[in-house]
Coordinates of C-alpha atoms and ligand atoms in Angstrom, one line a residue:
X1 CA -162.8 95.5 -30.7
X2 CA -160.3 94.3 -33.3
X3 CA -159.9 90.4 -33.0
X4 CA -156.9 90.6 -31.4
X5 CA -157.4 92.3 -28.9
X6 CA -160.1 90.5 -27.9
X7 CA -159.2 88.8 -24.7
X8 CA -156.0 91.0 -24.0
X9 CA -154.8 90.4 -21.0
X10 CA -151.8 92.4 -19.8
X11 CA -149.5 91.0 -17.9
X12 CA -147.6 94.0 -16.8
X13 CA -144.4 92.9 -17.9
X14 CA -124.2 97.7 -31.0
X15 CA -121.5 96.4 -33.0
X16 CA -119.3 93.9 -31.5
X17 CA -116.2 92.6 -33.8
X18 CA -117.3 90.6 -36.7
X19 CA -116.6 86.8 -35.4
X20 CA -114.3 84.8 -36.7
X21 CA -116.1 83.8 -39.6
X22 CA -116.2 81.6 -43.0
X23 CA -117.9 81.7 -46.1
X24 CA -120.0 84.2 -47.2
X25 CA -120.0 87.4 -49.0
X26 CA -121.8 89.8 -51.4
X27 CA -123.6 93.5 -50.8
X28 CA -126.7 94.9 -51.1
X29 CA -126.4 97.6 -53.6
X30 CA -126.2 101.1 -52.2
X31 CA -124.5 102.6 -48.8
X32 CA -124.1 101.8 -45.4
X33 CA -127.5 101.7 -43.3
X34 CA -127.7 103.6 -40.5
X35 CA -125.1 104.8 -37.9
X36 CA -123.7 102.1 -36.5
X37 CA -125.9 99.4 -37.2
X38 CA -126.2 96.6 -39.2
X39 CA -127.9 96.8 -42.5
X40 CA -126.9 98.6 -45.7
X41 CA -129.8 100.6 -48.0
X42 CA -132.3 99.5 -49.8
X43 CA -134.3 99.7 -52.8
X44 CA -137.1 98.5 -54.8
X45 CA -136.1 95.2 -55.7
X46 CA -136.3 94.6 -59.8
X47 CA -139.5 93.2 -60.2
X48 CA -141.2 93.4 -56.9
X49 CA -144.0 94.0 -58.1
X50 CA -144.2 91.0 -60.4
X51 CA -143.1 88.5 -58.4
X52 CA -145.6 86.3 -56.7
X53 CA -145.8 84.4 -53.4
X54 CA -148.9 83.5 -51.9
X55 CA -149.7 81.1 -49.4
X56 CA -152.8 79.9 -48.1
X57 CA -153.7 78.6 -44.7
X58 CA -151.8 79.8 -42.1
X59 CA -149.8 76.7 -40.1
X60 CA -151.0 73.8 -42.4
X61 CA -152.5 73.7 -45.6
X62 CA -151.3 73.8 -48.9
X63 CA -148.7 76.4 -50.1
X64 CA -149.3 77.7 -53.1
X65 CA -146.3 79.4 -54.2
X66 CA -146.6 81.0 -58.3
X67 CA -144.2 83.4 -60.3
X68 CA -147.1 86.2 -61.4
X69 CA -147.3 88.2 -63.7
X70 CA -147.5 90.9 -63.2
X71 CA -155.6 108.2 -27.7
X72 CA -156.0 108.9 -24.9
X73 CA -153.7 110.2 -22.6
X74 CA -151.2 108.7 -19.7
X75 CA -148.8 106.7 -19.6
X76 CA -149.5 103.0 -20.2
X77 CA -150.9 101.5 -17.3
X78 CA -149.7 97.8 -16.7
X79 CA -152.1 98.0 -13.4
X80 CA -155.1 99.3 -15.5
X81 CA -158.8 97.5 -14.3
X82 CA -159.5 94.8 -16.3
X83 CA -156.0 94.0 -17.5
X84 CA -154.0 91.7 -15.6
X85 CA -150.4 92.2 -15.5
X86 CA -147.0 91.1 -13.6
X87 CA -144.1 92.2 -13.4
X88 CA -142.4 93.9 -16.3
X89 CA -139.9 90.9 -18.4
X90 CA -136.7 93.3 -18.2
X91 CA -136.4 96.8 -17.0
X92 CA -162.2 93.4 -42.4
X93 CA -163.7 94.2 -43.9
X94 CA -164.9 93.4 -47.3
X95 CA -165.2 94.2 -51.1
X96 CA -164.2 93.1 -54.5
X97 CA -161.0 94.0 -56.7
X98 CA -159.9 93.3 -60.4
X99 CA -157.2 91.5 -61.3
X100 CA -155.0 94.1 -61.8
X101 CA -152.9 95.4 -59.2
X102 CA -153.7 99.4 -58.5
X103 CA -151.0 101.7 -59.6
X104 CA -150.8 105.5 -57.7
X105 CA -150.4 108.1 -60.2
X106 CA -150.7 110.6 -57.0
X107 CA -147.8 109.8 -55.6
X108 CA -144.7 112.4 -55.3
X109 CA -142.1 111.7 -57.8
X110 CA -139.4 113.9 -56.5
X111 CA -139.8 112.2 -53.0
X112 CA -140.3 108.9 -54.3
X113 CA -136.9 109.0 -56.7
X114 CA -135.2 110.4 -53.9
X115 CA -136.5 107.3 -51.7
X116 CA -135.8 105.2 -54.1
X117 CA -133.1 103.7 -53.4
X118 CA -133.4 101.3 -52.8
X119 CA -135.3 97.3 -53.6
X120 CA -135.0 94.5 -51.4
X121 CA -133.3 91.6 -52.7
X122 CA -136.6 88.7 -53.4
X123 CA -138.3 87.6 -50.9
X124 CA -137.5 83.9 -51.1
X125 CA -140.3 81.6 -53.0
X126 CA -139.5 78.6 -51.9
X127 CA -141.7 75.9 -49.8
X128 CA -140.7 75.6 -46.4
X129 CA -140.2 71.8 -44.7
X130 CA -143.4 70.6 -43.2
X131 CA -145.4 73.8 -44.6
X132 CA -145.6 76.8 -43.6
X133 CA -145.0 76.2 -40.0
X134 CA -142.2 77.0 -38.1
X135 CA -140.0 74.3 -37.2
X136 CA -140.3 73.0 -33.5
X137 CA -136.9 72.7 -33.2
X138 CA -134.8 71.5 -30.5
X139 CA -134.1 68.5 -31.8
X140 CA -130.2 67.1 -33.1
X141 CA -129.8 65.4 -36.0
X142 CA -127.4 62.6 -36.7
X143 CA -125.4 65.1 -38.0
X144 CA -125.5 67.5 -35.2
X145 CA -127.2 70.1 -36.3
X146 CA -130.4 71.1 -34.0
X147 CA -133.3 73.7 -35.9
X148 CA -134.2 76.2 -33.9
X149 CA -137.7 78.9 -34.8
X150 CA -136.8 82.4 -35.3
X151 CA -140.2 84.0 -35.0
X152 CA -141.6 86.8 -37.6
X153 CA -143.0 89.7 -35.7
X154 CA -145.6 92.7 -36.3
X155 CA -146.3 96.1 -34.4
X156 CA -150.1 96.0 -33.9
X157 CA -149.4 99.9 -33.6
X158 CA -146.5 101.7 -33.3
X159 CA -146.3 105.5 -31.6
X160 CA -143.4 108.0 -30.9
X161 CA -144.0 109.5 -27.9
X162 CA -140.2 111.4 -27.5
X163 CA -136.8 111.3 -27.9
X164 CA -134.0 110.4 -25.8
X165 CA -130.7 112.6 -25.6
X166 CA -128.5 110.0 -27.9
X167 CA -131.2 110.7 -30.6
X168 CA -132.8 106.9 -30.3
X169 CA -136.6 107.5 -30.4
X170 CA -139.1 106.8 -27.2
X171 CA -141.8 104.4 -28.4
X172 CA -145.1 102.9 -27.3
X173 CA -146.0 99.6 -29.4
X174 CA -147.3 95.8 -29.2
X175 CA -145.4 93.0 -30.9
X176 CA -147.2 90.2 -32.2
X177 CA -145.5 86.6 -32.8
X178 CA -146.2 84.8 -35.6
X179 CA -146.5 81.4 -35.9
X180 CA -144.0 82.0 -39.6
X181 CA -140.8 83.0 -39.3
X182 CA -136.9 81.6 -39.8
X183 CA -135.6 78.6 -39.1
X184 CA -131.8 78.7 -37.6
X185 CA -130.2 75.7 -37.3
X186 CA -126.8 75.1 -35.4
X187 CA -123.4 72.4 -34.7
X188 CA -120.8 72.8 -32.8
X189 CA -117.8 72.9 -33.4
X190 CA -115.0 72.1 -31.8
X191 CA -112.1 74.6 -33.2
X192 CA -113.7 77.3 -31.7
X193 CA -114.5 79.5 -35.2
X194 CA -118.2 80.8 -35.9
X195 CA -118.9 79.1 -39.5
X196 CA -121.8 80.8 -41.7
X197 CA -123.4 78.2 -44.0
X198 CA -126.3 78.2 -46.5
X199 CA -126.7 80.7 -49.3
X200 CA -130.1 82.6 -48.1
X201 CA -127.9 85.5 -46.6
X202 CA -125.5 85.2 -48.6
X203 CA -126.3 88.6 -49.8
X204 CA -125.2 90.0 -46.0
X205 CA -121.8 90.6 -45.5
X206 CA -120.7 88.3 -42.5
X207 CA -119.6 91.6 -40.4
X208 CA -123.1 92.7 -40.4
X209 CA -124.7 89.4 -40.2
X210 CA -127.1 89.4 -37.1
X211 CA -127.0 85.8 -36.5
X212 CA -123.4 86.1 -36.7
X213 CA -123.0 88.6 -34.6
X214 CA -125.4 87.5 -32.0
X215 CA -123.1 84.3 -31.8
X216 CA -119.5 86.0 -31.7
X217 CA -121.0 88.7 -29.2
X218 CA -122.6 85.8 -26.6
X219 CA -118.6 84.2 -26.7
X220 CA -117.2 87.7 -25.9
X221 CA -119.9 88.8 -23.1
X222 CA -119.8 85.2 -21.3
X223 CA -115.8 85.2 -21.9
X224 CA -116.0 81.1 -23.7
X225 CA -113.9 79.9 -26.8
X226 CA -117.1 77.8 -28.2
X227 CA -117.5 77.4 -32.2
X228 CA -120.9 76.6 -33.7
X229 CA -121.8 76.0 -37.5
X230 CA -124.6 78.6 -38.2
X231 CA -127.4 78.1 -41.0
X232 CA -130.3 80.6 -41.3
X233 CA -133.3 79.8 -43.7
X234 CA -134.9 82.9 -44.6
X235 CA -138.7 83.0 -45.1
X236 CA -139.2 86.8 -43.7
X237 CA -138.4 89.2 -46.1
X238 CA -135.1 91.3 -45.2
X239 CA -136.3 94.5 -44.5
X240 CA -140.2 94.3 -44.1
X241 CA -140.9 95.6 -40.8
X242 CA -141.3 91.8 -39.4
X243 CA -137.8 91.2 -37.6
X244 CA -136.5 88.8 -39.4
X245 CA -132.7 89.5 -38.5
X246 CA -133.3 90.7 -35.1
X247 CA -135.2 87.8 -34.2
X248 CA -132.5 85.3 -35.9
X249 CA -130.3 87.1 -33.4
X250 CA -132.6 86.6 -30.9
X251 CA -132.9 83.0 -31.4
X252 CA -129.4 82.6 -32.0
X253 CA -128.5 83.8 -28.1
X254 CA -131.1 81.6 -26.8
X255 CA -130.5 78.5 -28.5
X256 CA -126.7 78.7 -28.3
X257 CA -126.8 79.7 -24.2
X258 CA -128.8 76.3 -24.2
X259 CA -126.3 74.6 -26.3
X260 CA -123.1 75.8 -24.8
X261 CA -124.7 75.3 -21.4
X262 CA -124.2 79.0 -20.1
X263 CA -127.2 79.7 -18.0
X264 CA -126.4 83.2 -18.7
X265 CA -130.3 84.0 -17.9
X266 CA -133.2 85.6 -20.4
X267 CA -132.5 89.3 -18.9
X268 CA -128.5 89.3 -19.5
X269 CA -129.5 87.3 -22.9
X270 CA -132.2 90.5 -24.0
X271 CA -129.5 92.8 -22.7
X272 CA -126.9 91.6 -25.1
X273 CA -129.5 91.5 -27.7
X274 CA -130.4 95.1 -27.1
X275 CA -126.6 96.4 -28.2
X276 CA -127.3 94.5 -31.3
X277 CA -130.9 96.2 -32.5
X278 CA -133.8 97.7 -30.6
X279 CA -136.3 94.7 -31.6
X280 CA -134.3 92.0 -30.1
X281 CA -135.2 91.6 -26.8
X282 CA -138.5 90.8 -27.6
X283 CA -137.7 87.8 -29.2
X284 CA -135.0 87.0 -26.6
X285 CA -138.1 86.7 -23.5
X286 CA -140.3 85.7 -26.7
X287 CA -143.7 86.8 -25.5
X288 CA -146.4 89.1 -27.0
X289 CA -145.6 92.3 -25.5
X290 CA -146.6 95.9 -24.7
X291 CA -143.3 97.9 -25.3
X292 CA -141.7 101.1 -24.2
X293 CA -138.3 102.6 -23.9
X294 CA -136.9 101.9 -27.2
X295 CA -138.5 98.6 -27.5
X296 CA -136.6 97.3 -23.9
X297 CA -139.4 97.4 -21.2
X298 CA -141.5 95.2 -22.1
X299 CA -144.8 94.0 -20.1
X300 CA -146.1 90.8 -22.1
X301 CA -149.4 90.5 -23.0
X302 CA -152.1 87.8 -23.7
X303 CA -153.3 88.5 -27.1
X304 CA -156.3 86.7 -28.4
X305 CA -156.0 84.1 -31.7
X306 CA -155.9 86.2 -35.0
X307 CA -154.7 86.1 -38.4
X308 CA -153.1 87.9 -40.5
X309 CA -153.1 88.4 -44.0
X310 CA -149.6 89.9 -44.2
X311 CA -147.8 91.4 -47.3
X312 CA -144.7 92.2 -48.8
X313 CA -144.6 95.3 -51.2
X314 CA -141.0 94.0 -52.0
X315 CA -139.6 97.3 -51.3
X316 CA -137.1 98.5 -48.1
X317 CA -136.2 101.6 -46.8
X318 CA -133.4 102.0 -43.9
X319 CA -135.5 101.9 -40.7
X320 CA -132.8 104.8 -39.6
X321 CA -134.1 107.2 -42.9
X322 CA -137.5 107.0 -41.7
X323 CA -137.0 107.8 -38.0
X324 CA -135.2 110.7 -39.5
X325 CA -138.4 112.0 -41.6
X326 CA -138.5 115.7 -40.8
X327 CA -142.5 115.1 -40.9
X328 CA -142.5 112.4 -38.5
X329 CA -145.1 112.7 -35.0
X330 CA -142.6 112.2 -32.3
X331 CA -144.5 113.8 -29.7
X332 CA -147.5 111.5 -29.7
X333 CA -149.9 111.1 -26.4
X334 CA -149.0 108.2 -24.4
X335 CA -151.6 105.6 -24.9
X336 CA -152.3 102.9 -22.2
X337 CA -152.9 99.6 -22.7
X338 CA -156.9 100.3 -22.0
X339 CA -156.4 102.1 -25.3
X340 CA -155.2 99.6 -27.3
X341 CA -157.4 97.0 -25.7
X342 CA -160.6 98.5 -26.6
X343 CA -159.6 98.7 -30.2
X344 CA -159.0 102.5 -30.3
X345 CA -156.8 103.1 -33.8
X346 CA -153.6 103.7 -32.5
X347 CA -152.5 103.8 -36.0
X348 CA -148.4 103.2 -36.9
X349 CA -146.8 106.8 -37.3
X350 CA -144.7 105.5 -40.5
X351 CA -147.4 105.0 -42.2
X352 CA -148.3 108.2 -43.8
X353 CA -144.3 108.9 -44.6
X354 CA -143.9 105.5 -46.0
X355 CA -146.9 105.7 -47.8
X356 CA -146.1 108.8 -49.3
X357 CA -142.3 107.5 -50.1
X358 CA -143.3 104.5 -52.0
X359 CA -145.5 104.2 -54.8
X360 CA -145.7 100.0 -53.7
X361 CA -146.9 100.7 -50.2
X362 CA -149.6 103.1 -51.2
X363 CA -150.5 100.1 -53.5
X364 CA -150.7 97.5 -51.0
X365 CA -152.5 99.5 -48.7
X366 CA -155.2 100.0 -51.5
X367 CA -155.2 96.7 -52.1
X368 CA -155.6 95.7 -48.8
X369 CA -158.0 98.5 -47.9
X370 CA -160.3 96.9 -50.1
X371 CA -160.3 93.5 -47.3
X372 CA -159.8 95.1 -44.2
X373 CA -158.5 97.9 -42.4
X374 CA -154.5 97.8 -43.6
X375 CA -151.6 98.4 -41.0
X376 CA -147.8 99.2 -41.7
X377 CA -145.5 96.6 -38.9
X378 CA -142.6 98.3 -37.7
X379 CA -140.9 101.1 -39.9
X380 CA -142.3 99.0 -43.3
X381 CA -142.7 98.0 -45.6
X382 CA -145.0 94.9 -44.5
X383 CA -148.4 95.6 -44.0
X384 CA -150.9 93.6 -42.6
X385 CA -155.0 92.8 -42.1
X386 CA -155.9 91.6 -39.0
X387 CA -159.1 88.4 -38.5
X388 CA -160.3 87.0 -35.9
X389 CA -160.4 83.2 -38.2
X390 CA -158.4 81.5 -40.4
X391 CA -161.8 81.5 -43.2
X392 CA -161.8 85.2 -43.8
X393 CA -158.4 85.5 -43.8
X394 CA -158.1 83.2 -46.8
X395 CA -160.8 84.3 -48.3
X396 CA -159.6 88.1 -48.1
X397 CA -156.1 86.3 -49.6
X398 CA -158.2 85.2 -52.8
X399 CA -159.1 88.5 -53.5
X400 CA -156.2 90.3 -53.5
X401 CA -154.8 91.4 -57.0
X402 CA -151.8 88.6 -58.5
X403 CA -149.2 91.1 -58.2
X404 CA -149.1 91.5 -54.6
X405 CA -147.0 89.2 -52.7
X406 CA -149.1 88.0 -49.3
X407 CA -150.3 85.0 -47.6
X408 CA -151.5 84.0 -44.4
X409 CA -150.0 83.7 -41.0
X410 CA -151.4 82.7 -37.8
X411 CA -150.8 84.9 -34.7
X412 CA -148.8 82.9 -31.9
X413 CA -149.9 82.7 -28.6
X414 CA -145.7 83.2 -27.8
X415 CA -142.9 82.6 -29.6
X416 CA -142.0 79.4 -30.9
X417 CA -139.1 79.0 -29.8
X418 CA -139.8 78.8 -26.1
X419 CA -141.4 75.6 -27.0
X420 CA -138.2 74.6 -28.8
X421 CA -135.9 75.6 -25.8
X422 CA -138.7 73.9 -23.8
X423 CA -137.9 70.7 -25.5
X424 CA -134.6 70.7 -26.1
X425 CA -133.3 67.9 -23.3
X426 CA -130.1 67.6 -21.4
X427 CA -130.0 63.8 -23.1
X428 CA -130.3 66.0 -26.8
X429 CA -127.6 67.7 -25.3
X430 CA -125.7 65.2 -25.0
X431 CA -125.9 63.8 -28.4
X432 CA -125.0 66.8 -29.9
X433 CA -122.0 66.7 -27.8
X434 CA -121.1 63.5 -28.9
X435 CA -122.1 64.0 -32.5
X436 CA -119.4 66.8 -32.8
X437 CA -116.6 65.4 -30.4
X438 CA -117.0 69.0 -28.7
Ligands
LIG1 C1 -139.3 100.2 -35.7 C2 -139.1 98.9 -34.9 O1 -138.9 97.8 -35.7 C3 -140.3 98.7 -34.0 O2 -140.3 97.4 -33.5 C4 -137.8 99.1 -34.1 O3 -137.9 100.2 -33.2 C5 -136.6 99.2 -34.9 O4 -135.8 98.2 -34.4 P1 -134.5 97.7 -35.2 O5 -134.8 97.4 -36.6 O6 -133.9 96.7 -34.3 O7 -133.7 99.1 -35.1 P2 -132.2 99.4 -34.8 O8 -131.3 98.6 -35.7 O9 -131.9 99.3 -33.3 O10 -132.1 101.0 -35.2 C6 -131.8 101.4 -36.5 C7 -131.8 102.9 -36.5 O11 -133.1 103.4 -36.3 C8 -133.1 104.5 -35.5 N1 -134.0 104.2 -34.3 C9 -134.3 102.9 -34.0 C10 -135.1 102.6 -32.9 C11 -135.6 103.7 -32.1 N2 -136.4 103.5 -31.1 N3 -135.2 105.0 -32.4 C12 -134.4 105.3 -33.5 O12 -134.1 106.4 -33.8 C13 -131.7 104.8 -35.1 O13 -131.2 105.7 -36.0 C14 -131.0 103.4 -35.4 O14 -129.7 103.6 -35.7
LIG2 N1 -129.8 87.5 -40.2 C1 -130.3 88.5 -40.9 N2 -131.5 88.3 -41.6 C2 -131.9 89.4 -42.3 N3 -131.4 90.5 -42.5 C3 -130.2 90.7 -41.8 C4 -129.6 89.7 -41.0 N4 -128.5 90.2 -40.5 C5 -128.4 91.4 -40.9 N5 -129.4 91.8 -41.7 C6 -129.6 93.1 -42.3 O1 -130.7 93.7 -41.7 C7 -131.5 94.3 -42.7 C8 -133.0 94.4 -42.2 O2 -133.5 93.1 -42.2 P1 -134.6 92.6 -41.2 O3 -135.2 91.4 -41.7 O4 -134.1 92.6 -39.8 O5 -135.7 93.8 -41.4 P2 -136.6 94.6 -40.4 O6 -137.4 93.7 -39.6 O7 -137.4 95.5 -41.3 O8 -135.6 95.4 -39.6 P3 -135.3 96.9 -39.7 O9 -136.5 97.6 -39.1 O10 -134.1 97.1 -38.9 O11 -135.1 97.3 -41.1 C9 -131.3 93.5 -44.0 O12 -131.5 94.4 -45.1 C10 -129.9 93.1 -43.8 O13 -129.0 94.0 -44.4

């Protein structure tokens, strides 16, 4: 049984107007991404496959951070025996390697220029405060800003199982938090305007800004004037398959219904969250979850401890190319959550198509094959080896070839931020109130 799964207990659970915004600016390179939604193309990003960031330890030790060189079939059951469940939340291996970093020389050149595209803009090397740990958050600072976590996810599997008539694909997955992620911090303001700060998205225009938009669409759905100063530090790699945006967003609604004092409630949260990406929701009810639908019914799940050596390839294509992919499975068996829990390889049904598309993920998944058994999270490019401890997880890191960016995460027991909303008091309220004069 992979590690975790261990333990698994189930417990059966688009575009509004850009806000009124400041600051900002700059493209990625290339065209829109898809219809209606959010992100433009990607690429390969120059010198991905130099560029080196490595942590060890998941949630505490010391970052190193370097420049390097170089199933069965049926419907998922939330009522299956031995899995406990409630009511659904809204509608290594082993082996040596050489320094160098594998290249393919098998891979399809036509398909891979044609892929191309596009590169992610760097994943940002930089140590975040109090390691790699997510922020608490909750708490307001003399100047009135409060941090909030904004969770990194990964699809332990990910199936299509059909499609619905408006051409959005039916899928069967589990998200995973992680104890890494963002960190969004927020002030109010009292004019009423939706102010980006900070340079790490700099690179997203403010129209298509998730945290942005999360913020401007909460205002419109609950009808209130607020303002709020918004500051996102990036740690997840735009574009990896880890839901770095969508969980911004998600942390975004939460942390500002808290703020503003709404009350709107977690299911009228996740359904705003919904019209602004399909992996939202989760992060808005913030547990490890069983999904179906398009990622909307979701029955959490108690997932045992794990890490996870996770890694970036450094390259990103459009999450709306690849369910597109003429050789995609979209008619896969339904598994059930008996499937999943007694470690049957439900496998990720990007992976082959990615893995044939870039040249970087074939890589990393030879590099990682050579630790464990490598999985693809969401639609890519992140991949990720699962352990049940922290020890072979860093160990596995040390073995990996310099040129591959990865470190070590720790699976969360739930998101982060639940904890931080948890915290968050009506007397830090208050202060941030006062603080701002709103
Ligand atoms: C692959 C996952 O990351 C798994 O968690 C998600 O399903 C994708 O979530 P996301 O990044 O929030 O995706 P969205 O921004 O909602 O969708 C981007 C595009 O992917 C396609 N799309 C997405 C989700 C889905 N279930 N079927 C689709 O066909 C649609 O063309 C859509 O326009
Ligand atoms: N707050 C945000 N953080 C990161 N990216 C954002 C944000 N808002 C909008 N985007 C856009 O979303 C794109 C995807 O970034 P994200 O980190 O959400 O990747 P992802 O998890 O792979 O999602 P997807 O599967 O949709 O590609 C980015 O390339 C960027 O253009």
């Amino acid at each position: 049984m992979a590690p975790g799964r261990a333990g698994l207990r189930g417990r059966a659970g688009r575009a509004g107007d850009p806000a009124e915004l400041a600051a900002g600016g700059g493209r990625w390179r290339g065209a829109p991404r898809g219809p209606g939604r959010r992100h433009p193309p990607r690429s390969r990003r120059p010198g991905a496959a130099v560029r080196g960031h490595r942590s060890r330890g998941a949630g505490g030790g010391a970052e190193r951070v370097a420049a390097r060189t170089a199933g069965r079939r049926g419907r998922a059951r939330p009522g299956t025996p031995g899995v406990r469940c409630r009511p659904a939340a809204g509608a290594a291996g082993a082996g040596g390697l050489g320094d160098r970093f594998p290249r393919v020389a098998t891979v399809d050149r036509r398909r891979a220029r044609a892929a191309a595209a596009h590169r992610r803009p760097p994943w940002r090397c930089r140590r975040p405060p109090r390691g790699r740990r997510l922020e608490r958050g909750g708490a307001v600072s003399e100047a009135g800003w409060s941090a909030w976590p904004a969770p990194a996810k990964l699809n332990l599997f990910l199936r299509i199982t059909g499609r619905r008539a408006d051409g959005y694909h039916e899928l069967q997955t589990v998200f995973r938090m992680l104890d890494w992620g963002d960190t969004v911090r927020l002030r109010l303001r009292p004019d009423g305007r939706i102010v980006r700060h900070g340079p790490d998205l700099a690179a997203v225009p403010e129209a298509a800004d998730l945290s942005l938009r999360a913020a401007d669409m909460l205002r419109s759905e609950l009808n209130v004037g607020h303002g709020v100063d918004i500051r996102v530090e990036k740690r997840t790699p735009a574009g990896g398959g880890f839901g770095g945006g969508s969980s911004d967003a998600a942390t975004v609604l939460r942390a500002l219904d808290a703020i503003w004092g709404l009350e709107a409630g977690v299911d009228r949260l996740a359904a705003i969250g919904a019209s602004l990406g399909a992996d939202v929701p989760v992060f808005v009810h913030g547990h490890n979850a069983w999904a179906e639908g398009v990622g909307e019914r979701l029955f959490p799940v108690d997932l045992a401890p794990a890490w996870y050596l996770v890694a970036d390839p450094g390259v990103h294509v459009a999450t709306a190319t690849l369910f597109q992919a003429p050789e995609l499975t979209r008619d896969a068996a339904p598994a059930t959550i008996s499937d999943f829990a007694s470690g049957a390889p439900l496998g990720n049904v990007f992976e082959p198509v990615l893995r044939g598309l870039e040249p970087a993920v074939e890589a990393a998944f030879q590099a990682l094959a050579h630790v464990g058994t490598p999985r693809l999270t969401g639609t890519g490019s992140g991949c990720f080896v699962e352990f049940a401890a922290r020890g072979p997880a860093e160990d596995a890191l040390a073995r990996l070839p310099q040129g591959l960016d990865a470190r070590v995460v720790a699976g969360a027991p739930r998101s982060p931020l639940l904890d931080a909303l948890a915290a968050w008091s009506p007397q830090g309220r208050r202060q941030e109130v006062q603080g701002t004069g709103f």
